[in-house]
Structure formats: structure tokens, C-alpha cells
mmCIF file of C-alpha atoms in Angstrom:
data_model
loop_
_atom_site.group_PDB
_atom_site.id
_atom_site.type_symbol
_atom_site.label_atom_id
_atom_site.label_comp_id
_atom_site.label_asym_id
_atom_site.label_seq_id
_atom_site.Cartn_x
_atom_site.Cartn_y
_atom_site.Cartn_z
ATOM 1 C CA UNK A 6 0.000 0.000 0.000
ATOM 2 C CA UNK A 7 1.091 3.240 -0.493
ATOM 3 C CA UNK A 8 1.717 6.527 1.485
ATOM 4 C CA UNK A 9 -1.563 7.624 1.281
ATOM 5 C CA UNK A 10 -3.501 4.380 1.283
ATOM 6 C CA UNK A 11 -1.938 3.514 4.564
ATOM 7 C CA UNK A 12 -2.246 6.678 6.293
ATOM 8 C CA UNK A 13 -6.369 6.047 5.722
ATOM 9 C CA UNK A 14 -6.062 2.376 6.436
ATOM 10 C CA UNK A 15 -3.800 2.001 9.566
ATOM 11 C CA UNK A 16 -4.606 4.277 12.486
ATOM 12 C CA UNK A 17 -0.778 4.004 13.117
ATOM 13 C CA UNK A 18 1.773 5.349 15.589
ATOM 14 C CA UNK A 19 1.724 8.885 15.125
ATOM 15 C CA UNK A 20 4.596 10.446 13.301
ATOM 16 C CA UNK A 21 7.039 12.143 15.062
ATOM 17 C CA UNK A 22 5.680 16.060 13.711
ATOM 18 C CA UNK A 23 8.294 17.239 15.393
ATOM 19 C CA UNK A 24 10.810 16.308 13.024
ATOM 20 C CA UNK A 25 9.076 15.606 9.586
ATOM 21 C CA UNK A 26 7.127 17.385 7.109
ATOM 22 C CA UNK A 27 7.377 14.422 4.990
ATOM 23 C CA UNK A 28 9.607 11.135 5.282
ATOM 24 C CA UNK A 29 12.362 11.534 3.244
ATOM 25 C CA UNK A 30 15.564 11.311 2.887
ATOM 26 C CA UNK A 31 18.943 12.076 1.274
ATOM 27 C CA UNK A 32 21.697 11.556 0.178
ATOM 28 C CA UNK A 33 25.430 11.158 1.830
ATOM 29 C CA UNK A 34 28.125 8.838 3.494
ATOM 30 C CA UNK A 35 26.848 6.273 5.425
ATOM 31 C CA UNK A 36 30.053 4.789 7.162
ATOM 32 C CA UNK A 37 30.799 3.182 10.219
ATOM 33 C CA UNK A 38 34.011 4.993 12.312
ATOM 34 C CA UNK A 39 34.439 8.324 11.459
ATOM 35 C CA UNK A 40 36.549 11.198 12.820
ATOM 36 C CA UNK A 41 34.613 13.149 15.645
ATOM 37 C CA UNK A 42 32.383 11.517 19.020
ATOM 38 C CA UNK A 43 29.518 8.740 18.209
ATOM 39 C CA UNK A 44 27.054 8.400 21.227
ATOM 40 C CA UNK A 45 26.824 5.395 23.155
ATOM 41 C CA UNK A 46 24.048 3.220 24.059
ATOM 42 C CA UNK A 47 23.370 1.483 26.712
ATOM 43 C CA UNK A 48 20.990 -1.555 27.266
ATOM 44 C CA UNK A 49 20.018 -4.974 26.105
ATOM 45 C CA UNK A 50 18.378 -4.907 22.223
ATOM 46 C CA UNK A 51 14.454 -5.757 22.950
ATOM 47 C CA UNK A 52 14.778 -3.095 25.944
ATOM 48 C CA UNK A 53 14.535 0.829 26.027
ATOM 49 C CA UNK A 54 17.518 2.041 25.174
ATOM 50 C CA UNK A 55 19.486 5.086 27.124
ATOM 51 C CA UNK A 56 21.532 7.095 24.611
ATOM 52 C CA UNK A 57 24.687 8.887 26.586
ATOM 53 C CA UNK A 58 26.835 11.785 24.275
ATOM 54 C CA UNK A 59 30.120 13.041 25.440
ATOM 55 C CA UNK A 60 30.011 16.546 27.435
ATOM 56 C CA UNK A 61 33.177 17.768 25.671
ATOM 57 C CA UNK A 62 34.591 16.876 22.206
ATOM 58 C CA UNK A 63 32.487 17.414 18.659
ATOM 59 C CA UNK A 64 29.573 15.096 16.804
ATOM 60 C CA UNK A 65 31.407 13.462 14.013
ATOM 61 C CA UNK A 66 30.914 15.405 10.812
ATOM 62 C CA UNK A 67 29.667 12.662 8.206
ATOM 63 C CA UNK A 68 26.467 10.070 9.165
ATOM 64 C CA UNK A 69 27.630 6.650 10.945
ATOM 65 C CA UNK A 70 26.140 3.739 11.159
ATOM 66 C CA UNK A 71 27.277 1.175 13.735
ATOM 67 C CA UNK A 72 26.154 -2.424 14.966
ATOM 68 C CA UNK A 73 25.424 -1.597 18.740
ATOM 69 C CA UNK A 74 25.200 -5.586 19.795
ATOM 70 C CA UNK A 75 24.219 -8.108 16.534
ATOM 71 C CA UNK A 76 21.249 -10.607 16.613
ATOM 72 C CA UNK A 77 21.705 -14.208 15.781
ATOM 73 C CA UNK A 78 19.332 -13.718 13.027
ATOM 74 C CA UNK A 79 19.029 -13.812 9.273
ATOM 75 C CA UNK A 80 20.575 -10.986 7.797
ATOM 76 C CA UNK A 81 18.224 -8.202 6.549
ATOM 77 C CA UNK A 82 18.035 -8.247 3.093
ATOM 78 C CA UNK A 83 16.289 -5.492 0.111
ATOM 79 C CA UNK A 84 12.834 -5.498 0.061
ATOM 80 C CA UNK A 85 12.021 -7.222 2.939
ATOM 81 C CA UNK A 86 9.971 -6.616 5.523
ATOM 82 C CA UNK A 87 10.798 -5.518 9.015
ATOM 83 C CA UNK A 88 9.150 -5.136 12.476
ATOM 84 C CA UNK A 89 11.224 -2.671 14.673
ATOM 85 C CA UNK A 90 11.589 -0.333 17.809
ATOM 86 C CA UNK A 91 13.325 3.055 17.510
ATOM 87 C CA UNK A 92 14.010 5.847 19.363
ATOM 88 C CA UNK A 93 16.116 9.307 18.324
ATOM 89 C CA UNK A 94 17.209 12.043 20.560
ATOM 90 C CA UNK A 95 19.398 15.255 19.225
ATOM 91 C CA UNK A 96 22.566 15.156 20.460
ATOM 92 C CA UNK A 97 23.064 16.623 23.625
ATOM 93 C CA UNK A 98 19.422 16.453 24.541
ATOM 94 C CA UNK A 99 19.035 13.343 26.286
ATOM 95 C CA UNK A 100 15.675 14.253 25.199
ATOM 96 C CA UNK A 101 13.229 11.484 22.848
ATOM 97 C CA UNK A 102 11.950 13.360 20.179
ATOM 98 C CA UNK A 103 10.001 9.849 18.983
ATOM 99 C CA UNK A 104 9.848 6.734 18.509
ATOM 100 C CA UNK A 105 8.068 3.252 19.608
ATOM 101 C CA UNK A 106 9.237 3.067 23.366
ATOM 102 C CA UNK A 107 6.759 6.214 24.579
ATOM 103 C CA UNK A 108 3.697 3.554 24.490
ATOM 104 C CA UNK A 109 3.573 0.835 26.457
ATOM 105 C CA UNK A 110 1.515 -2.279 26.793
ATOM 106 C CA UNK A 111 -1.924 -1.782 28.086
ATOM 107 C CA UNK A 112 -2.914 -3.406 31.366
ATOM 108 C CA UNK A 113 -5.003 -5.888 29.004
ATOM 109 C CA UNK A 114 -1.896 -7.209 27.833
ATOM 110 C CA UNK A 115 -2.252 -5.754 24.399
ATOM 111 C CA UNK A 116 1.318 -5.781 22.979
ATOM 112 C CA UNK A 117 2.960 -2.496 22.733
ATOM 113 C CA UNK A 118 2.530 -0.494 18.749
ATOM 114 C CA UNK A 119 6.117 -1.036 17.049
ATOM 115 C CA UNK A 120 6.949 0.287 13.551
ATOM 116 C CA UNK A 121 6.468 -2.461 10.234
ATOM 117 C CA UNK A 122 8.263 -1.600 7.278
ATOM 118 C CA UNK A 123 9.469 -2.324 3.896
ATOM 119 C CA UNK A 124 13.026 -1.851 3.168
ATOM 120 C CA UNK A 125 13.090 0.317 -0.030
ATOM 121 C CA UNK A 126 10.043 1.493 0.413
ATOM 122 C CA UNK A 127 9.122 5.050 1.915
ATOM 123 C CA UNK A 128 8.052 5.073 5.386
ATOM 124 C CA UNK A 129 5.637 7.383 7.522
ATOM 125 C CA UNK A 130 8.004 6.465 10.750
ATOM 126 C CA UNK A 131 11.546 6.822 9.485
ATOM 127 C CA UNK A 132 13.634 9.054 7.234
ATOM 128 C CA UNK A 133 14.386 6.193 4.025
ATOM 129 C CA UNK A 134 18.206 6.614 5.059
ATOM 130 C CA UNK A 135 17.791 5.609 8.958
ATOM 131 C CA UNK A 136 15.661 2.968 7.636
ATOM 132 C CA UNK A 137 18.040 1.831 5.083
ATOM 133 C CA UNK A 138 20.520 1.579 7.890
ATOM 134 C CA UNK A 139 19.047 -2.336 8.214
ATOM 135 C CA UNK A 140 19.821 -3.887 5.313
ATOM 136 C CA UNK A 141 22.458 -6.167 5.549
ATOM 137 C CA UNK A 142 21.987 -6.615 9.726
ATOM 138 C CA UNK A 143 20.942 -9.773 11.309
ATOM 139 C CA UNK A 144 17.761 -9.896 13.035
ATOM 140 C CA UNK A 145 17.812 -9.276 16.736
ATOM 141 C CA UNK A 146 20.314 -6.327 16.174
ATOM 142 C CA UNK A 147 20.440 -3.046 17.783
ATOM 143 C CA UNK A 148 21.652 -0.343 15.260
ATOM 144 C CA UNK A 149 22.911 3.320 16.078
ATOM 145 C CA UNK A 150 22.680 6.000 13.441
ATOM 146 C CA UNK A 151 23.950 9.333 14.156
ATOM 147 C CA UNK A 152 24.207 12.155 11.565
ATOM 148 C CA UNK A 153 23.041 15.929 10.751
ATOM 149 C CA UNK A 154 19.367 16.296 10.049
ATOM 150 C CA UNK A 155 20.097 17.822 7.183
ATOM 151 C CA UNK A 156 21.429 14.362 6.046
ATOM 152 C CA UNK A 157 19.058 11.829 6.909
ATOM 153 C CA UNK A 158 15.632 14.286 7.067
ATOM 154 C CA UNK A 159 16.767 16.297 4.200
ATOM 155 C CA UNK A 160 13.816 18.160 2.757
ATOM 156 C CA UNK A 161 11.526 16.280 4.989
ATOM 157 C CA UNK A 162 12.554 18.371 8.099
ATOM 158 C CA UNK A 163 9.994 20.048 9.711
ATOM 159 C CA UNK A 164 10.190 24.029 9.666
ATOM 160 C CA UNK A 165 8.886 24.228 12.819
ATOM 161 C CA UNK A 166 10.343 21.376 14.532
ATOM 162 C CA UNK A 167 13.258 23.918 15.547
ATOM 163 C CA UNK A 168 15.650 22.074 14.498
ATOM 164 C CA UNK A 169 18.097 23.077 12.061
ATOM 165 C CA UNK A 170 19.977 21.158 8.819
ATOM 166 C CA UNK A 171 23.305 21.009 11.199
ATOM 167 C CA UNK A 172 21.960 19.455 13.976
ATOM 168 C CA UNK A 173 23.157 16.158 14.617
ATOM 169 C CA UNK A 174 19.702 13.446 15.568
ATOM 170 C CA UNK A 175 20.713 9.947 16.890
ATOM 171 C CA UNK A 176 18.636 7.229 16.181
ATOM 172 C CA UNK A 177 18.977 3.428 17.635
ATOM 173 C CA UNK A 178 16.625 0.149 16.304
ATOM 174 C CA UNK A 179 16.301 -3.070 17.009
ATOM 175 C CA UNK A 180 15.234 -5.271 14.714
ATOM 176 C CA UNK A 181 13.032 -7.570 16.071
ATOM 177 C CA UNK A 182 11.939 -9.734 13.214
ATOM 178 C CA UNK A 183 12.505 -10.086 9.126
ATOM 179 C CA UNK A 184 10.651 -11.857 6.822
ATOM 180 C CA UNK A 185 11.105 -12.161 2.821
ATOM 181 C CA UNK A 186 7.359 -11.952 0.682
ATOM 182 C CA UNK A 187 6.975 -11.860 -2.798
ATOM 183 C CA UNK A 188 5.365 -8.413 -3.451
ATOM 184 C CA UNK A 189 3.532 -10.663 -6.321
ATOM 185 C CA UNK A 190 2.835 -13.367 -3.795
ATOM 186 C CA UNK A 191 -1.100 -14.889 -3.192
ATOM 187 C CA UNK A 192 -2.683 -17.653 -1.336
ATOM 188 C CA UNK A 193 -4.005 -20.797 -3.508
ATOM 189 C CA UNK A 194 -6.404 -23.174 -3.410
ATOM 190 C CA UNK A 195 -10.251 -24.487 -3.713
ATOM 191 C CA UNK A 196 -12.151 -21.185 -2.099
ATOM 192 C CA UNK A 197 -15.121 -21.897 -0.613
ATOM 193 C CA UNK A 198 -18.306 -20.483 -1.594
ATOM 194 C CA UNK A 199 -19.772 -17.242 0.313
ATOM 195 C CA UNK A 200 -22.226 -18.351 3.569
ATOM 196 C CA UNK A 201 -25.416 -17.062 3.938
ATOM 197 C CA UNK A 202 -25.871 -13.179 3.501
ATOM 198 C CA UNK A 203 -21.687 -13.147 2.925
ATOM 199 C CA UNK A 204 -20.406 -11.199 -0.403
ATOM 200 C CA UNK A 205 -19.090 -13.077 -3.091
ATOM 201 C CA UNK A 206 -15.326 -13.197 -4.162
ATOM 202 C CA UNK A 207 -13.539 -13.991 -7.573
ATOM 203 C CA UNK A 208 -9.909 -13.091 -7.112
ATOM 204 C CA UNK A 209 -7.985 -13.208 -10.260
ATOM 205 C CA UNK A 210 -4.243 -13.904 -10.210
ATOM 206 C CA UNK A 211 -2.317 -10.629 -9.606
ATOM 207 C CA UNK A 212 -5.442 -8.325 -9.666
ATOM 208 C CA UNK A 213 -7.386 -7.094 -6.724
ATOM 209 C CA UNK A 214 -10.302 -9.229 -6.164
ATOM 210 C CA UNK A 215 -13.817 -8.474 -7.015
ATOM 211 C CA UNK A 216 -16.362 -9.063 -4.430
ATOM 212 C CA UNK A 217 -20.199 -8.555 -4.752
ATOM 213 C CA UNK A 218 -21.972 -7.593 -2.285
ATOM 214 C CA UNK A 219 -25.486 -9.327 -2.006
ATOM 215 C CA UNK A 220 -28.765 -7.805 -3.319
ATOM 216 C CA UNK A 221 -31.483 -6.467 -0.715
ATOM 217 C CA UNK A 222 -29.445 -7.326 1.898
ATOM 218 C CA UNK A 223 -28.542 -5.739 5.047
ATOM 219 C CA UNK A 224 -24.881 -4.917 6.174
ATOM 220 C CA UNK A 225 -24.769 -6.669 9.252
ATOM 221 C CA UNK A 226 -24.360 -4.647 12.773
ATOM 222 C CA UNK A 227 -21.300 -7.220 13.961
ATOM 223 C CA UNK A 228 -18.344 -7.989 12.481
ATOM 224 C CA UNK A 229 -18.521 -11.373 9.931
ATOM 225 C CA UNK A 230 -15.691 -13.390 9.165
ATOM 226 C CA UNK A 231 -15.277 -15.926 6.675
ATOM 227 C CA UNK A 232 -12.028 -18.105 6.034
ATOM 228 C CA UNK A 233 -12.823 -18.965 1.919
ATOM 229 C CA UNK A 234 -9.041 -20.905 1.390
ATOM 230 C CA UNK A 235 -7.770 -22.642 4.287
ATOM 231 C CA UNK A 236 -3.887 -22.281 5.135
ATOM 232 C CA UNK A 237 -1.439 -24.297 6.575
ATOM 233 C CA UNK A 238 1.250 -21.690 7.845
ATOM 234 C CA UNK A 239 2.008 -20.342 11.435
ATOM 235 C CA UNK A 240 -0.480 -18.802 13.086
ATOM 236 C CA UNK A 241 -1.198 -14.894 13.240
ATOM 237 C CA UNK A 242 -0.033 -13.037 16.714
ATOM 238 C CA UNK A 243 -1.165 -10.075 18.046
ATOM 239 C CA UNK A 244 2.063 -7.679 18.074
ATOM 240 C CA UNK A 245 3.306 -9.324 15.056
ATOM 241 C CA UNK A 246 3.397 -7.663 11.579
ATOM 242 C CA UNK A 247 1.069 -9.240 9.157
ATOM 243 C CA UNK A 248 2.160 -9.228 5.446
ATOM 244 C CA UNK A 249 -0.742 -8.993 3.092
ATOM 245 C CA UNK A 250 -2.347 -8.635 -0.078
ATOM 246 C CA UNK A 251 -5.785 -7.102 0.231
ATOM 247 C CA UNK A 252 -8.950 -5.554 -1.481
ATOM 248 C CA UNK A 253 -11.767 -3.465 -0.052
ATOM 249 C CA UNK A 254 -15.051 -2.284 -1.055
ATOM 250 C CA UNK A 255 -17.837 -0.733 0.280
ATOM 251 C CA UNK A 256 -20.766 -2.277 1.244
ATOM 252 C CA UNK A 257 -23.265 0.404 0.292
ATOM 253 C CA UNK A 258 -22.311 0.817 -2.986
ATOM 254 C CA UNK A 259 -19.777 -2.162 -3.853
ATOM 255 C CA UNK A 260 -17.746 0.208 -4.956
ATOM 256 C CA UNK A 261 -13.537 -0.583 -4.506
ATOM 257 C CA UNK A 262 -11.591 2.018 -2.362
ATOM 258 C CA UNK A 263 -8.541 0.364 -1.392
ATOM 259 C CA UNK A 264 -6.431 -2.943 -2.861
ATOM 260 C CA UNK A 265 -2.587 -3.872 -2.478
ATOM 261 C CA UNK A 266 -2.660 -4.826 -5.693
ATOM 262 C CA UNK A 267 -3.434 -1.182 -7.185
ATOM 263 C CA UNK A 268 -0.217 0.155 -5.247
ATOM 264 C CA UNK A 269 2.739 -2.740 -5.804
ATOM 265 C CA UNK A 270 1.781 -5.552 -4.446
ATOM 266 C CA UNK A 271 2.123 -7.150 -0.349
ATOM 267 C CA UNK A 272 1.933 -4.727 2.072
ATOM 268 C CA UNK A 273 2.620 -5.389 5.809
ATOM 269 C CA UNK A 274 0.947 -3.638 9.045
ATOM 270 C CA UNK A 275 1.275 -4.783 12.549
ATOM 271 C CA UNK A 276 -1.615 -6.515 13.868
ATOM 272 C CA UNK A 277 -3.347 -7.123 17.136
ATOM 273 C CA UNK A 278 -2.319 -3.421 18.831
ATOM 274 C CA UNK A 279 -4.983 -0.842 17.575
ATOM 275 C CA UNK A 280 -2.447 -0.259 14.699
ATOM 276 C CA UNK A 281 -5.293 -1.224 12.227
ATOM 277 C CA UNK A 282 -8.993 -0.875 12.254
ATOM 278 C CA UNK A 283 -10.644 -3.143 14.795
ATOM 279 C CA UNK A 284 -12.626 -5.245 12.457
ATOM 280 C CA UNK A 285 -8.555 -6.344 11.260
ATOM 281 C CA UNK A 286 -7.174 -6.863 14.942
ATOM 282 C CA UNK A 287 -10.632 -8.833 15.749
ATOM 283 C CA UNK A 288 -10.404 -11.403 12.547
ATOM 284 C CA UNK A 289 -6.983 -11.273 11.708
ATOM 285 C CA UNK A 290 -5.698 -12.477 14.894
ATOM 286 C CA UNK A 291 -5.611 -16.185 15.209
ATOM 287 C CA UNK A 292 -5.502 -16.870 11.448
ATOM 288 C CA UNK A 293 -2.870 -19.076 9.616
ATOM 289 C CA UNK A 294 -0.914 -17.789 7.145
ATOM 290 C CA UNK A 295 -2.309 -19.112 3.756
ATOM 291 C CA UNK A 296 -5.630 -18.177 4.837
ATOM 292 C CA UNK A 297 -7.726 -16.098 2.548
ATOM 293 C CA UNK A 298 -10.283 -14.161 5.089
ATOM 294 C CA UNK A 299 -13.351 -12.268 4.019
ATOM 295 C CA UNK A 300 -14.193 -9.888 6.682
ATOM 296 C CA UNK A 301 -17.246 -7.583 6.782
ATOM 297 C CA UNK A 302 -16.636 -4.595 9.513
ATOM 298 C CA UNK A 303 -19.339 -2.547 10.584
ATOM 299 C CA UNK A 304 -18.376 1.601 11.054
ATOM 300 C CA UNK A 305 -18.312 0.819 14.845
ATOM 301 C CA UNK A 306 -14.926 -1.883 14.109
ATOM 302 C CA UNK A 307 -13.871 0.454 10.988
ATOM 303 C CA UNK A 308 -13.594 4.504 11.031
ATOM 304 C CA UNK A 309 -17.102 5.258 12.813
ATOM 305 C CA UNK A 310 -15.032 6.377 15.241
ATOM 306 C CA UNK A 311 -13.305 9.037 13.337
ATOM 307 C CA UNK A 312 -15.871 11.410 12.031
ATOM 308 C CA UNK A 313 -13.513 12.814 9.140
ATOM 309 C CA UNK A 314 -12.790 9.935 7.416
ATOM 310 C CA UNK A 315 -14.497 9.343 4.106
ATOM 311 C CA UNK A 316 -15.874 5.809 5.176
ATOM 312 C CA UNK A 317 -17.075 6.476 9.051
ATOM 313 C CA UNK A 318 -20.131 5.485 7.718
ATOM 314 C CA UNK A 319 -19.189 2.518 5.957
ATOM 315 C CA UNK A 320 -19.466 -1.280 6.510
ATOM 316 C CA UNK A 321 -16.151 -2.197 4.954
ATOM 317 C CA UNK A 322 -15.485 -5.278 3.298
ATOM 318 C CA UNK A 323 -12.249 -7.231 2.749
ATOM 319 C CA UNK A 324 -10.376 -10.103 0.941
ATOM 320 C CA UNK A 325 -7.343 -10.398 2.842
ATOM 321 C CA UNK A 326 -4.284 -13.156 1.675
ATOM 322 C CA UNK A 327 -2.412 -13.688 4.637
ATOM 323 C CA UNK A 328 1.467 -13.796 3.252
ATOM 324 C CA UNK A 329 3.389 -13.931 5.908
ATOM 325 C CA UNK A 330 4.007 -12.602 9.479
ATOM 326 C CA UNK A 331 7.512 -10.628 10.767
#
């Protein structure tokens, strides 16, 4: 999905305003040691990091990336997907300007919002260099990248952040899981036919799906959940990022607004932490991957809660392939 799309799908972390008008990023040297102070961490990767820079001495000048403690983990490789925690502080702060850490769990035990990406693809969490920074380290890593804003924000950088080009941001991730998908991937197998009062579904290979919704029929007040092609794959978390392809339409109309397929191919989102409508957390969760779900979500489990979006009103409807999980 892109930008846009999943700014209307995902009720996701918010963005750190205070840096970015726009992810972005830019160009530059991305080495490791360089001549000038790097800021330490301390802390175990999976826990919050503390981020320590030297009183005295100067912020080396060019962008460094460094392997704070490696994960026993396949290595991260282009184009694949990536769950992660991150924080960044500007140097000399000791201050978080954003990140994952500020939320924790909730006393149900709902596990805590991280950030799921693509590597490659642009991000509404991280500048693309900082999340570049990951390719090629083994899962289970914590990663330190310190360099001016003006080098890994670029143009993105907020005007009124009050930050300036010069001023050096350090960021730290851990990767907490990787996962390789297709972008052309899709479930197979015999799909069932709709139940009672359900839409119907033809999904042609490498096109979004077409579902119908039924004639002088109700949209139903609760959500309705229908597993049409039964997988065999692990089975969905909560907390865990959930690659996908997807299509959804309205119910009133049957009209498409969304679908993976229109915008590249698998996308990925985390599921199970309000990170996603509640119609996804509430029949995503507990699926296999290789499942192909129809899910019918009233306005109350999709954005009835959110007055301005275009579909508060709606009962949405969705074909979701479950690809994978990170």
C-alpha cells in the first residue's frame, strides 16, 4: 500500500511532527568509524535504550552507522519486511523526540505499537536513510545511526520542529523480526463459496479481487468473518506484523476504495495493537498464514469512530491473503 492508502487504512503510531514534514531522505556517506564523538548506548536490544553523548569533544561530521550488539538472526536483506523499535534524541538532549518506546503495553496485555516496514520502500516512521541503515543486519540487532538532520531528514525536516539542517539526531533500532514476501505473492487453493448473507469473491491472479456484495441485503451490525481458502502456515499473533495482499469495497455501494494490488503488491501492518482498524485486529488475529479471510466490519470496528474519514459510515469489506508474518 502506499503513502496515502496507509495513512487512511492504519490508524498508526503517530509520526514524530516534530521532526518531519514528509519522510524523506537524502543523500550522503553512510560509514561506520568516522573522525569526531559517536554516542553510546546502553541496554540490552528488545529493551529501552538510554543514549549517553560526550560533554566535551564534537559530533562526528559525516552520518555513521554502527552495529550496537548483533542478533543471531538472518541478515536483513532489500525489500524485505521488518518489524522494529526506535528511538532518536538530538545530540546533547538526552531528550526522545520519537519513537516506539513512549507507548507501552496496556494493562489488558495488548502488545505495545512497534513500527512495520518495507526496506526500499518510503516510510511514515523513518527518514528512508535511517531505515536503510538495516539492510544487511541480522535480526535481533540493535543499530545506532547518528548524523546531521540535514542528512538523513533532508527536505523532509519540519520548519517548525526547531531544528536546524546542522543538527546532529541519533537514532537506535532493534530489529526484532525479518521476513522475505513476494510483493507478487497470493494464497491458492479451492475457495469456498460465500455463507449465507456473505459477499461473493472472484480473485484473479495478480489483480485485486472483485467481491459482490449481495442484493437487498442488510450490512450486518457485527463484524462477519469468513475463512474462503484454508492455510497451513504459522499462526497470526497479536504484536506481530502481518504481510498482506488485500482488497476493499464498500458495502453500500460495492464500490472498490482500497487494494494492495493497485499500489505494488504485499503490504505489511502490525496486527493485534490498535495499529489497524478493529474489524482487522478482531479477525486477523488467530488466522494461519495461507488463509484467505473475508471480513465484513461494521463503522463501529472500521472509522465510525473518526468522524472525518471518508468511510465512518461505511461497513467495509475485505479479501485479505495472509502472506506472511515478521
Amino acid at each position: 500500500m502506499n503513502y496515502n492508502t496507509k495513512r487512511r487504512i492504519a490508524a498508526l503510531l503517530a509520526v514524530p511532527a516534530l521532526l518531519f514534514a514528509a519522510a524523506c531522505g537524502s543523500d550522503g556517506d553512510s560509514d561506520g568509524a568516522q573522525a569526531g564523538a559517536v554516542a553510546e548506548v546502553d541496554g540490552k536490544a528488545g529493551e529501552k535504550p538510554e543514549i549517553s553523548t560526550p560533554k566535551d569533544g564534537e559530533p562526528a561530521a559525516k552520518t555513521v552507522v554502527e552495529t550496537v550488539s548483533e542478533g543471531d538472526g538472518t541478515a536483513v536483506k532489500a525489500s524485505d519486511f521488518v518489524r522494529l523499535d526506535w528511538t532518536v534524541e538530538k545530540w546533547g538532549d538526552n531528550k526522545e523526540l520519537g519513537g516506539t518506546w513512549q507507548t507501552t503495553s496496556t494493562s489488558s496485555g495488548t502488545p505495545r505499537p512497534q513500527s512495520v516496514e518495507q526496506i526500499g520502500k518510503q516510510s511514515q516512521q523513518l527518514p528512508a536513510k535511517v531505515l536503510d541503515a538495516v539492510k544487511g543486519k541480522k535480526s535481533g540487532s540493535r543499530i545506532l545511526v547518528q548524523g546531521t538532520a540535514g542528512d538523513l531528514i533532508g527536505e523532509g525536516l519540519n520548519p517548525s520542529s526547531g531544528l536546524t539542517a546542522k543538527d546532529v539526531l541519533v537514532w537506535v533500532l532493534d530489529v526484532d523480526g525479518a521476513a522475505t514476501v513476494d510483493a507478487k505473492a497470493e494464497v491458492k487453493g479451492e475457495q469456498a463459496a460465500p455463507a449465507a448473507g456473505m459477499p461473493e469473491v472472484k480473485a484473479p491472479s495478480q489483480k485485486a479481487a472483485t467481491i459482490t456484495i449481495p442484493k437487498n441485503t442488510k450490512a450486518p451490525k457485527d463484524l462477519e468473518q469468513q475463512v474462503l481458502i484454508k492455510g497451513d502456515g504459522k499462526k497470526v499473533e497479536a504484536g506481530q506484523g502481518l504481510v498482506a495482499q488485500y482488497t476493499g469495497v464498500k458495502w453500500e455501494d460495492g464500490k472498490k476504495f482500497d487494494s494492495s494490488w493497485d499500489h505494488g503488491g504485499a503490504t505489511a501492518f502490525q496486527i493485534g495493537t490498535g495499529s489497524v482498524v478493529q474489524g482487522w485486529d478482531k479477525g486477523l488475529v488467530g488466522k494461519n498464514v495461507g488463509d484467505r479471510v473475508l471480513l465484513v466490519i461494521p463503522p463501529s470496528l472500521g472509522y465510525g469512530a473518526n468522524p472525518s474519514s471518508e468511510l465512518a459510515k461505511n461497513t467495509l469489506v475485505f479479501v485479505v491473503d495472509i502472506l506472511g508474518v515478521v
